[in-house]
DNA sequence: TCAGCGCATGTTTTT
DNA sequence: CATGCGCTGA
């Protein structure tokens, strides 16, 4: 492939970025400007034109999905496998380094990764040990304290307590937690980064080795880096390793979890003289949508500055719908989706974006009513589900007896009569002897410290694990998983759970076996081992839904929409207090992050964007009135077109007297009539709005109080 | 040990 | 409103 053919398909800014000779290159890539394309082409260019070996290239992303996509596209472009290239997430790469250099990093060879769920459990245990009052010291907060300090690169000794008892206590928890992790050979996510940073810090010869090896570093979504990731990159890049960073300060929406938008601004100061290339030509959206996005984001300060443009068509104006309440809003969305589907769009080409997950419910109901298949993103991912974690904990314990987190999780799951008292005894022994709980259990059994019943159960449990360990030797991964799930009694345990929850859980356990099979098929030799699978499960929590995608309308938060695009987008709940969130109201930095979120949302739309807000919305059980979001006002006026309700809505403030003819004659719902609703029970019609199928009735229910219902969907029965 | 009750709680999410 | 958690009683 010649250089010309490589850059042929690129615009001039893209080509400039791809072929830059600068050692420090910052590519400011606006939404939809071909960011990944540039990254991938630059890698190809480095290999083909600069004769770099794939082996000497490091490409870092934030999510596994992005890493996988990058690898795929490199292989497609270069028509060659990319196996020798290091492409991965920060955490994935840090993990890889630590596995390779566990000795230098002072880790046990079989160290385990602690996910946030396990981490919280451990923090709770430690706080209980210290007899901290959970209402005064919420474990979640302590966990956040630990993680945010680690993200900042801080160990307990580095943190100033300001003489503050609150701070002192949290530092103490951090310290104890860290000791517990060390004892059990466990690393949490932040620790992976911190450790690998310290590894290089303390082992200069290792750092030098990697600085020699990597001839180019590329980083995606740089605006999302936190302090430790920044320091890690700075250390690896040193003075001489060329580095390309790609990012968009306008799309920085993760400040609340440690991402520092400043990093992209200070890059030039810290890494050295930097060439900046702006990608502003957008290939995704209509001019109308881009103008709206530009108009909104222009209200932020301190931007590096970009103006998206397109050579494509103007497109339709953005439709703005002022809904009466959240139910009406959902009804509007469903109705417009139906229209779009009738025009031949596929469901998966349509997305509904909202600020918070709680908003999905009403929308979901509207989709159900309209029989529109949908998929909600969010919630627990596959490897995070309780039943999956239970099964994995058995596997973890089998390959690593010291894993206290796993031990705690399954010692009484399914319940085998080991209560808190017995466990407390084991924990105490473990603490006194400074040994893992497994060993403590043996001691406790030896000393016959438990009741006969509990002692017998514990003995059986230990025996089961030992037995499985024997049995699993020589078996393949999926056979191991199958055997453990069967022998553990987890299937029966979850089957007995009430509701249809249990059924789904059993399904998931079966799915886990398929996942191990797939893992076996993809990896080869040692990489398909149980230990490797456990790492995989911890580092890559999997998808939200196990089964593959039907053609569905996509529903998700604005945050999870980042990086995606859809021909039609609905942004709902665009109201003051909701979006921007009330919690960001008094802080300008956070308000600007909300605005960036609006920018992200708008730029997801390719052809058509709908924005809606509700005048009244039920939040936490009570009705709240919200003004339209400031972000709506910030959209240039000519980009917006107000939608009036399909059936003209009039607000009958009073019932007209004397002229019965004014009242809708085509609706059976007359004032004062008694009706019955399948859910709300009996009630009386108090008001009526509009005509035809979209008319709304106000019903005062005896049991449920006053409700507004859309006649078409209300399923009201006249009494 | 487990079900049932009362109470607090309630952005955004990846690894 | 709805969920999830901890605590209580059987």
XYZ file of C-alpha atoms (C1' of nucleotides) in Angstrom:
744
model
C 0.000 0.000 0.000
C 1.374 3.363 -0.975
C 1.150 6.410 1.143
C -1.088 7.971 -1.444
C -3.611 5.172 -1.236
C -3.510 5.259 2.535
C -4.431 8.892 2.779
C -6.457 9.087 -0.398
C -9.732 8.683 1.360
C -8.940 11.285 4.008
C -9.668 14.984 4.168
C -6.741 17.320 4.580
C -6.926 17.648 8.348
C -7.224 13.893 8.707
C -4.295 13.385 6.361
C -2.254 15.894 8.288
C -2.940 14.048 11.505
C -2.189 10.666 9.996
C 1.137 11.703 8.499
C 2.387 14.118 11.142
C 6.051 13.695 11.983
C 5.614 15.406 15.338
C 6.721 13.517 18.415
C 3.821 14.983 20.318
C 0.622 15.182 18.364
C -2.732 16.259 19.695
C -5.673 15.490 17.472
C -8.723 17.435 18.548
C -11.419 15.314 17.063
C -14.931 16.686 17.067
C -17.882 14.340 17.255
C -18.314 12.366 14.057
C -15.127 13.699 12.504
C -13.558 10.332 11.785
C -11.501 9.994 14.933
C -11.088 6.229 14.932
C -10.418 6.341 11.243
C -7.525 8.717 11.815
C -6.163 6.639 14.656
C -6.284 3.472 12.624
C -4.813 5.079 9.538
C -2.041 6.642 11.559
C -1.084 3.245 12.906
C -1.066 1.857 9.374
C 1.018 4.796 8.246
C 3.520 4.299 11.058
C 3.946 0.696 10.034
C 3.951 1.098 6.263
C 5.650 4.421 5.839
C 7.726 4.787 8.972
C 8.693 1.133 9.040
C 7.669 0.673 12.630
C 7.056 -2.867 13.666
C 3.535 -3.535 14.977
C 5.353 -4.926 17.971
C 6.590 -1.452 18.863
C 3.210 0.254 18.843
C 1.048 0.772 21.910
C -2.550 1.889 21.472
C -4.592 2.676 24.567
C -8.341 3.106 24.890
C -10.819 3.269 27.739
C -13.233 0.519 26.992
C -12.803 -3.001 25.794
C -15.289 -2.286 23.068
C -13.188 0.562 21.701
C -10.065 -1.571 21.880
C -11.733 -4.409 20.025
C -13.059 -2.076 17.382
C -9.668 -0.520 16.866
C -7.992 -3.864 16.485
C -10.635 -4.969 14.012
C -10.306 -1.912 11.886
C -6.546 -2.108 11.850
C -6.756 -5.666 10.627
C -9.281 -4.767 7.979
C -7.240 -1.838 6.760
C -3.915 -3.628 6.754
C -5.278 -7.049 5.863
C -2.933 -8.536 8.422
C -3.306 -9.799 11.946
C -2.500 -7.274 14.638
C -1.589 -9.810 17.283
C 1.829 -8.461 18.144
C 0.557 -4.944 18.622
C -0.394 -3.841 22.094
C -3.939 -2.570 21.806
C -5.975 -2.410 24.948
C -7.526 -0.477 27.763
C -5.414 1.247 30.377
C -6.463 -1.407 32.841
C -5.922 -4.263 30.422
C -2.403 -3.130 29.624
C -1.527 -2.446 33.234
C -2.790 -5.900 34.071
C -0.701 -7.443 31.359
C 2.394 -5.701 32.667
C 1.746 -6.859 36.196
C 1.180 -10.443 35.101
C 4.464 -10.379 33.229
C 6.403 -8.717 36.019
C 4.617 -9.905 39.109
C 7.866 -10.491 40.928
C 9.260 -7.027 40.288
C 5.901 -5.599 41.292
C 6.001 -7.501 44.554
C 2.857 -9.480 43.807
C 1.984 -13.124 44.250
C 1.973 -14.875 40.908
C -1.674 -15.756 41.176
C -2.976 -12.337 42.186
C -6.653 -11.755 41.552
C -8.615 -8.793 40.345
C -11.204 -7.366 42.684
C -14.192 -5.825 40.965
C -16.142 -2.994 42.546
C -18.706 -5.327 44.020
C -16.064 -7.405 45.780
C -14.330 -4.220 46.758
C -17.398 -2.852 48.469
C -17.905 -6.079 50.381
C -14.334 -5.962 51.563
C -14.629 -2.330 52.607
C -17.783 -3.163 54.537
C -16.075 -6.003 56.314
C -13.207 -3.810 57.301
C -15.448 -1.073 58.565
C -17.378 -3.545 60.644
C -14.143 -4.787 62.079
C -13.324 -1.248 63.103
C -16.818 -0.943 64.508
C -17.621 2.130 62.523
C -21.227 3.158 62.553
C -22.455 2.519 59.031
C -24.938 5.339 59.114
C -22.238 7.824 59.966
C -19.662 6.295 57.668
C -21.339 4.941 54.574
C -19.178 2.161 53.107
C -19.930 3.429 49.610
C -18.307 6.698 50.514
C -15.261 4.973 51.909
C -14.995 2.975 48.715
C -15.227 6.144 46.662
C -12.603 7.721 48.896
C -10.207 4.858 48.316
C -10.764 4.814 44.588
C -10.537 8.522 44.019
C -7.317 8.694 45.993
C -5.871 5.826 44.037
C -6.968 7.548 40.843
C -4.982 10.533 42.019
C -2.021 8.292 42.652
C -2.221 8.649 46.418
C -1.402 6.034 49.026
C -2.690 6.465 52.602
C 0.609 8.038 53.656
C 0.313 10.665 50.955
C -3.055 11.920 52.076
C -3.286 14.905 54.354
C -5.775 14.345 57.167
C -6.035 18.076 57.910
C -6.365 17.015 61.538
C -9.918 16.115 60.595
C -11.414 13.088 62.281
C -13.509 12.336 59.238
C -10.522 12.310 56.934
C -8.465 10.375 59.488
C -11.048 7.631 59.712
C -11.288 7.222 55.968
C -7.524 7.104 55.627
C -7.549 4.408 58.292
C -10.093 2.385 56.342
C -8.035 2.803 53.179
C -4.947 1.570 55.019
C -6.684 -1.477 56.467
C -8.340 -2.222 53.178
C -5.027 -2.081 51.387
C -3.451 -4.450 53.914
C -6.301 -6.877 53.435
C -5.808 -6.734 49.675
C -2.112 -7.403 50.030
C -2.746 -10.343 52.332
C -5.205 -11.897 49.919
C -3.237 -11.055 46.778
C -6.050 -8.924 45.423
C -5.852 -5.856 43.211
C -8.746 -3.535 42.572
C -9.070 -1.671 39.274
C -7.351 1.500 40.403
C -4.593 -0.566 41.956
C -3.746 -2.059 38.571
C -2.830 1.381 37.306
C -1.186 2.590 40.458
C 0.897 -0.559 40.772
C 2.088 -0.553 37.225
C 3.016 3.105 37.597
C 4.983 2.266 40.737
C 6.511 -0.697 38.982
C 8.136 1.591 36.450
C 8.937 4.150 39.082
C 10.860 1.657 41.182
C 12.324 -0.395 38.372
C 13.948 2.077 36.001
C 15.512 -0.692 33.964
C 12.042 -2.076 33.236
C 10.775 1.330 32.257
C 13.805 1.769 29.999
C 13.027 -1.569 28.409
C 9.509 -0.487 27.482
C 10.668 2.938 26.375
C 13.005 1.163 23.995
C 10.386 -1.190 22.834
C 7.576 1.238 22.139
C 8.347 3.510 19.254
C 4.925 5.104 19.270
C 2.103 5.485 21.777
C -1.439 6.345 20.726
C -4.178 7.262 23.170
C -7.859 7.546 22.426
C -10.406 9.659 24.374
C -7.641 11.522 26.106
C -10.093 13.899 27.781
C -11.178 10.957 29.925
C -7.790 10.239 31.474
C -7.420 10.620 35.201
C -4.323 11.745 37.026
C -2.690 8.353 37.402
C -3.287 7.473 33.752
C -1.768 10.781 32.762
C 1.265 10.188 34.979
C 1.575 6.655 33.626
C 1.633 7.905 30.047
C 3.992 10.727 30.896
C 6.394 8.300 32.472
C 6.297 5.854 29.585
C 6.599 8.549 26.938
C 9.542 10.069 28.776
C 11.470 12.441 26.582
C 11.772 10.293 23.554
C 8.832 8.049 22.854
C 6.542 9.697 20.321
C 2.937 9.935 21.389
C -0.300 10.756 19.605
C -3.295 11.650 21.662
C -6.806 11.959 20.332
C -9.637 13.533 22.207
C -12.292 16.182 22.433
C -12.502 18.486 25.402
C -16.115 19.168 24.466
C -16.971 15.533 25.077
C -15.468 15.237 28.532
C -18.368 13.900 30.593
C -16.654 11.781 33.207
C -15.194 14.406 35.502
C -17.193 12.955 38.368
C -15.245 9.746 38.188
C -11.813 11.282 38.142
C -11.367 12.219 34.495
C -9.483 15.495 34.212
C -10.410 17.649 31.283
C -7.335 19.694 32.184
C -5.171 16.830 31.000
C -5.900 17.546 27.385
C -5.252 21.241 27.950
C -1.990 20.794 29.824
C -0.630 18.115 27.514
C 1.587 20.507 25.619
C 3.083 21.910 28.804
C 3.854 18.548 30.328
C 4.822 16.406 27.374
C 6.618 18.992 25.309
C 6.097 20.909 22.131
C 2.915 19.636 20.563
C 1.447 19.842 17.126
C -2.307 20.310 17.219
C -4.589 19.133 14.438
C -8.296 19.873 14.541
C -10.793 17.589 12.898
C -13.859 19.726 12.429
C -15.502 18.328 9.370
C -18.341 16.137 10.481
C -19.553 13.167 8.465
C -22.399 12.178 10.681
C -25.028 14.830 11.135
C -26.990 17.368 9.173
C -25.990 21.029 9.302
C -29.060 21.748 11.364
C -27.972 19.346 14.071
C -24.386 20.580 14.015
C -25.452 24.192 14.314
C -27.530 23.291 17.300
C -24.606 21.485 18.905
C -22.206 24.327 18.157
C -24.651 26.827 19.571
C -24.986 24.966 22.838
C -21.320 24.211 23.440
C -20.316 27.795 22.645
C -21.609 28.679 26.106
C -18.713 26.899 27.787
C -15.517 28.709 28.788
C -11.916 27.653 28.279
C -12.565 25.454 25.314
C -9.716 24.472 23.082
C -12.150 25.545 20.425
C -13.678 23.779 17.480
C -16.521 24.405 15.131
C -18.135 21.414 13.513
C -19.259 21.751 9.921
C -20.531 19.532 7.163
C -20.620 19.605 3.429
C -23.809 17.612 3.575
C -27.377 18.757 3.610
C -29.072 21.151 5.985
C -31.586 18.599 7.079
C -34.758 19.064 9.016
C -34.979 21.366 11.989
C -34.932 19.828 15.404
C -38.415 19.073 16.632
C -39.161 20.365 20.073
C -42.091 18.935 21.942
C -43.379 20.427 25.145
C -45.137 17.585 26.798
C -47.797 17.909 29.382
C -46.160 15.355 31.634
C -43.753 12.448 31.365
C -46.464 10.052 30.216
C -47.458 12.381 27.443
C -43.809 12.738 26.518
C -43.394 8.985 26.283
C -46.570 8.753 24.246
C -45.203 11.350 21.850
C -41.951 9.446 21.446
C -43.736 6.167 20.808
C -46.008 7.803 18.275
C -43.145 9.331 16.344
C -41.264 6.087 16.428
C -44.267 4.346 14.918
C -44.308 6.942 12.157
C -40.619 6.473 11.449
C -40.997 2.718 11.356
C -43.854 3.061 8.909
C -41.533 5.056 6.707
C -39.268 2.055 6.617
C -36.663 2.818 9.234
C -35.275 -0.024 11.212
C -35.877 0.028 14.926
C -32.179 -0.118 15.682
C -31.751 3.148 13.835
C -33.691 4.920 16.532
C -32.444 5.846 19.990
C -34.053 7.390 23.021
C -31.574 9.179 25.252
C -32.218 10.340 28.784
C -30.230 11.820 31.620
C -30.973 9.258 34.276
C -31.940 5.622 34.233
C -35.060 6.227 36.277
C -36.584 7.889 33.239
C -36.584 4.697 31.244
C -39.599 3.243 32.984
C -42.294 5.436 31.554
C -40.734 5.175 28.127
C -40.610 1.450 28.453
C -44.304 1.341 29.228
C -45.060 3.438 26.171
C -43.014 1.077 24.004
C -44.860 -1.866 25.457
C -48.196 -0.238 24.759
C -47.167 0.508 21.208
C -45.733 -3.010 20.776
C -42.380 -1.560 19.800
C -39.475 -3.883 20.573
C -36.862 -2.009 22.547
C -33.643 -2.606 24.343
C -32.569 -0.792 27.451
C -28.863 -0.401 28.061
C -27.713 -0.270 31.624
C -28.173 -2.320 34.714
C -26.024 -5.241 35.626
C -23.626 -6.579 33.083
C -23.235 -10.264 32.567
C -20.262 -10.994 34.783
C -21.581 -8.652 37.466
C -24.745 -10.585 38.123
C -25.011 -12.254 41.488
C -25.511 -15.767 40.152
C -22.551 -15.438 37.801
C -20.389 -14.030 40.539
C -21.362 -16.918 42.770
C -20.311 -19.464 40.202
C -17.099 -17.592 39.507
C -16.380 -17.411 43.223
C -16.419 -21.204 43.391
C -13.989 -21.309 40.528
C -11.828 -18.654 42.119
C -11.701 -20.445 45.401
C -10.781 -23.665 43.677
C -7.833 -22.108 41.964
C -6.919 -19.772 44.792
C -7.745 -20.892 48.346
C -6.564 -17.554 49.759
C -9.243 -15.586 47.970
C -11.235 -14.351 50.954
C -13.681 -12.416 48.819
C -14.619 -15.616 47.024
C -14.689 -17.559 50.272
C -17.081 -15.117 51.920
C -19.277 -15.131 48.893
C -19.922 -18.837 48.628
C -19.190 -20.363 52.016
C -22.913 -20.144 52.696
C -24.274 -19.926 49.163
C -26.385 -21.944 48.740
C -27.162 -21.766 52.418
C -25.722 -24.693 54.291
C -26.351 -23.540 57.820
C -23.278 -21.429 58.315
C -24.562 -18.309 59.985
C -23.021 -15.072 61.051
C -21.727 -16.462 64.285
C -19.687 -19.205 62.712
C -18.384 -16.839 60.087
C -17.435 -14.292 62.681
C -15.393 -16.928 64.446
C -13.577 -17.784 61.242
C -12.953 -14.112 60.513
C -11.572 -13.536 63.974
C -9.247 -16.469 63.722
C -8.120 -15.281 60.316
C -7.404 -11.847 61.715
C -5.583 -13.113 64.786
C -3.377 -15.508 62.908
C -3.120 -13.203 59.914
C -4.043 -16.013 57.591
C -6.682 -16.334 54.866
C -10.114 -17.525 55.852
C -9.601 -20.868 54.220
C -6.758 -21.649 56.549
C -8.584 -20.123 59.481
C -11.463 -22.488 58.775
C -9.158 -25.450 59.086
C -7.883 -24.148 62.405
C -11.366 -23.480 63.689
C -12.412 -26.986 62.732
C -9.372 -28.499 64.395
C -10.117 -26.699 67.642
C -13.761 -27.709 67.354
C -14.829 -24.159 67.968
C -18.089 -24.459 66.093
C -21.368 -26.100 66.906
C -21.562 -29.620 65.573
C -24.004 -28.624 62.867
C -22.001 -25.661 61.628
C -18.778 -27.611 61.966
C -20.153 -30.384 59.819
C -21.322 -27.915 57.183
C -18.007 -26.157 57.064
C -16.185 -29.439 56.833
C -18.371 -30.479 53.943
C -17.838 -27.183 52.211
C -14.068 -27.431 52.465
C -14.297 -30.997 51.284
C -16.395 -30.000 48.311
C -13.868 -27.444 47.168
C -10.976 -29.882 47.600
C -12.885 -32.569 45.775
C -13.715 -30.269 42.891
C -10.107 -29.174 42.718
C -9.120 -32.826 42.255
C -11.828 -33.475 39.736
C -11.125 -30.448 37.628
C -7.507 -31.280 36.970
C -7.071 -32.132 33.352
C -10.520 -30.922 32.383
C -11.051 -28.137 29.866
C -12.361 -24.798 31.006
C -15.965 -25.284 29.982
C -16.080 -28.756 31.520
C -14.700 -27.274 34.704
C -17.369 -24.611 34.749
C -20.075 -27.136 34.035
C -18.930 -29.447 36.779
C -18.677 -26.682 39.359
C -22.069 -25.194 38.611
C -23.561 -28.637 38.922
C -21.729 -29.678 42.085
C -22.169 -26.381 43.893
C -25.935 -26.691 43.983
C -26.266 -23.193 42.611
C -28.810 -24.189 39.999
C -31.196 -25.605 42.580
C -30.516 -22.637 44.837
C -31.450 -20.065 42.239
C -34.283 -22.164 40.904
C -35.944 -21.927 44.284
C -35.831 -18.165 44.328
C -39.251 -16.743 44.162
C -40.609 -14.879 41.211
C -39.324 -15.304 37.696
C -35.998 -13.949 38.849
C -34.769 -17.444 39.572
C -35.492 -18.691 36.108
C -33.449 -15.921 34.534
C -30.604 -16.717 36.884
C -30.544 -20.362 35.947
C -30.529 -19.288 32.319
C -27.560 -17.064 33.035
C -25.669 -19.891 34.665
C -26.154 -21.905 31.508
C -25.038 -18.895 29.548
C -21.873 -18.857 31.628
C -20.983 -22.287 30.353
C -21.449 -21.050 26.798
C -19.230 -18.117 27.634
C -16.462 -20.463 28.738
C -16.868 -22.456 25.530
C -16.566 -19.327 23.486
C -13.550 -18.275 25.462
C -11.944 -21.638 24.789
C -12.653 -21.341 21.114
C -11.139 -17.865 20.890
C -8.039 -18.413 22.933
C -5.490 -21.097 22.477
C -3.426 -23.212 24.829
C -2.716 -21.566 28.113
C -4.718 -18.475 27.294
C -7.856 -20.586 27.657
C -7.060 -21.515 31.234
C -9.370 -20.959 34.156
C -7.134 -18.219 35.550
C -7.214 -16.390 32.235
C -10.976 -16.673 32.111
C -11.323 -15.231 35.589
C -9.175 -12.262 34.582
C -11.297 -11.861 31.506
C -14.466 -11.884 33.579
C -13.118 -9.270 35.954
C -11.674 -6.949 33.349
C -14.426 -7.291 30.831
C -17.771 -7.387 32.560
C -19.497 -8.337 29.347
C -22.624 -6.986 27.788
C -25.774 -5.977 29.584
C -27.768 -8.578 27.809
C -26.644 -12.058 27.100
C -28.581 -12.812 23.953
C -27.700 -11.045 20.761
C -29.603 -8.133 19.390
C -32.859 -8.291 17.623
C -33.841 -5.195 15.740
C -34.737 -2.974 18.680
C -35.229 0.657 19.521
C -32.239 1.620 21.623
C -32.830 3.217 24.998
C -29.928 4.465 27.090
C -28.512 7.287 29.137
C -26.733 10.140 27.446
C -23.507 8.915 28.996
C -23.712 5.489 27.479
C -24.583 6.955 24.093
C -21.166 8.518 23.772
C -19.373 7.191 20.735
C -22.588 5.913 19.117
C -24.700 7.355 16.325
C -28.299 6.919 15.213
C -30.292 8.250 12.276
C -33.063 9.309 14.626
C -32.507 10.426 18.183
C -34.966 11.420 20.873
C -33.529 13.421 23.743
C -36.129 13.373 26.460
C -36.537 15.076 29.790
C -34.590 18.140 28.728
C -35.661 20.136 31.737
C -34.016 22.310 34.337
C -33.320 20.201 37.380
C -33.217 16.986 35.415
C -30.918 17.927 32.597
C -28.925 19.852 33.702
C -29.192 17.842 36.854
C -30.205 19.721 39.950
C -27.019 18.477 41.573
C -24.915 20.449 39.148
C -26.800 23.688 39.564
C -24.478 25.494 41.932
C -21.165 24.548 40.371
C -20.079 26.096 37.107
C -17.644 23.304 36.246
C -20.293 20.689 36.710
C -22.799 22.763 34.797
C -20.375 22.886 31.913
C -20.015 19.144 32.072
C -23.785 18.870 31.786
C -23.581 21.103 28.748
C -20.981 18.856 27.214
C -23.359 16.007 27.844
C -26.015 17.906 25.911
C -23.454 18.397 23.153
C -22.726 14.686 23.134
C -26.440 13.931 22.986
C -27.206 16.273 20.112
C -24.278 15.054 18.058
C -25.468 11.438 18.278
C -28.198 12.249 15.756
C -27.484 11.787 12.087
C -30.663 12.852 10.336
C -33.311 13.871 12.768
C -33.331 14.970 16.362
C -36.325 15.281 18.647
C -36.019 17.112 21.917
C -38.759 16.996 24.481
C -39.449 18.259 27.942
C -42.383 17.808 30.252
C -44.022 20.630 32.081
C -44.863 18.393 34.933
C -43.128 15.230 35.959
C -43.571 12.699 38.685
C -40.279 12.427 40.508
C -39.806 10.409 43.694
C -43.496 10.037 43.967
C -44.455 13.661 43.858
C -45.349 15.904 41.000
C -42.713 18.480 40.091
C -42.878 21.365 37.663
C -39.848 21.942 35.512
C -38.899 24.752 33.174
C -37.479 23.792 29.797
C -33.724 23.288 30.030
C -31.378 26.199 29.408
C -29.792 23.980 26.773
C -32.916 24.307 24.677
C -32.616 28.069 24.811
C -28.995 27.810 23.767
C -29.907 26.114 20.514
C -30.065 28.700 17.726
C -33.673 29.538 17.163
C -33.731 28.718 13.484
C -32.703 25.129 14.225
C -35.794 24.472 16.273
C -39.333 23.792 15.310
C -41.995 23.436 17.929
C -44.315 20.509 17.652
C -47.859 20.986 18.678
C -49.609 17.935 19.917
C -51.032 15.790 17.172
C -54.542 16.461 18.343
C -54.845 20.085 19.256
C -54.753 20.447 22.943
C -56.905 23.012 24.550
C -56.778 23.668 28.219
C -60.311 23.705 29.448
C -59.857 25.590 32.648
C -63.507 25.580 33.373
C -66.313 23.504 32.070
C -68.274 25.634 29.645
C -71.759 26.195 30.911
C -74.917 26.128 28.966
C -73.341 25.031 25.744
C -73.142 21.297 25.903
C -72.238 21.230 22.242
C -68.753 22.457 23.095
C -68.059 19.256 24.846
C -66.548 16.578 22.728
C -69.271 14.599 21.166
C -67.054 11.922 19.735
C -65.689 10.733 23.029
C -67.487 8.446 25.345
C -65.669 10.053 28.242
C -67.997 12.710 29.570
C -67.457 14.679 32.696
C -68.732 12.973 35.759
C -68.941 9.498 34.276
C -67.791 6.566 36.326
C -65.073 4.441 34.806
C -62.951 1.498 35.764
C -59.235 1.118 35.086
C -57.489 -2.264 35.215
C -54.815 -0.958 37.560
C -56.225 2.087 39.292
C -59.685 0.770 39.931
C -62.863 2.840 39.871
C -62.956 6.568 39.366
C -64.823 9.531 38.032
C -63.946 11.616 34.974
C -63.006 15.079 36.067
C -61.782 16.598 32.829
C -61.213 16.055 29.144
C -58.737 17.438 26.648
C -58.502 17.116 22.926
C -60.362 14.812 20.611
C -59.990 11.480 18.979
C -57.529 8.818 20.020
C -55.090 11.276 21.530
C -57.523 12.997 23.817
C -56.722 12.890 27.464
C -58.991 12.407 30.371
C -58.491 13.372 33.952
C -59.865 10.745 36.264
C -60.157 10.867 39.984
C -59.719 7.328 41.200
C -61.075 6.257 44.521
C -57.926 4.366 45.374
C -55.187 5.898 43.290
C -56.081 9.582 43.309
C -56.141 11.839 40.300
C -54.511 10.682 37.043
C -54.254 11.962 33.517
C -54.782 9.210 30.990
C -54.594 9.117 27.242
C -57.953 7.813 26.132
C -56.455 5.605 23.454
C -54.310 3.694 25.876
C -56.182 4.036 29.078
C -58.202 0.833 28.768
C -61.019 2.528 30.609
C -64.234 0.689 31.022
C -67.409 2.721 31.273
C -69.572 1.863 34.227
C -32.273 -18.919 58.736
C -35.478 -16.539 56.469
C -39.492 -13.759 55.587
C -41.486 -9.568 56.403
C -41.361 -4.873 57.714
C -39.955 -0.178 58.128
C -36.806 3.081 56.670
C -33.697 5.777 53.919
C -32.560 6.714 49.484
C -32.709 8.375 44.995
C -27.217 11.412 38.393
C -24.160 9.834 35.168
C -20.335 4.245 34.554
C -15.754 1.773 33.136
C -12.336 -0.975 34.436
C -42.951 6.040 43.779
C -39.922 1.910 44.019
C -36.179 -0.219 45.380
C -32.809 -2.050 48.426
C -31.040 -2.630 52.790
C -30.784 -3.675 57.710
C -33.094 -5.164 61.451
C -36.560 -7.906 63.899
C -39.372 -11.800 65.125
C -40.600 -16.726 64.491
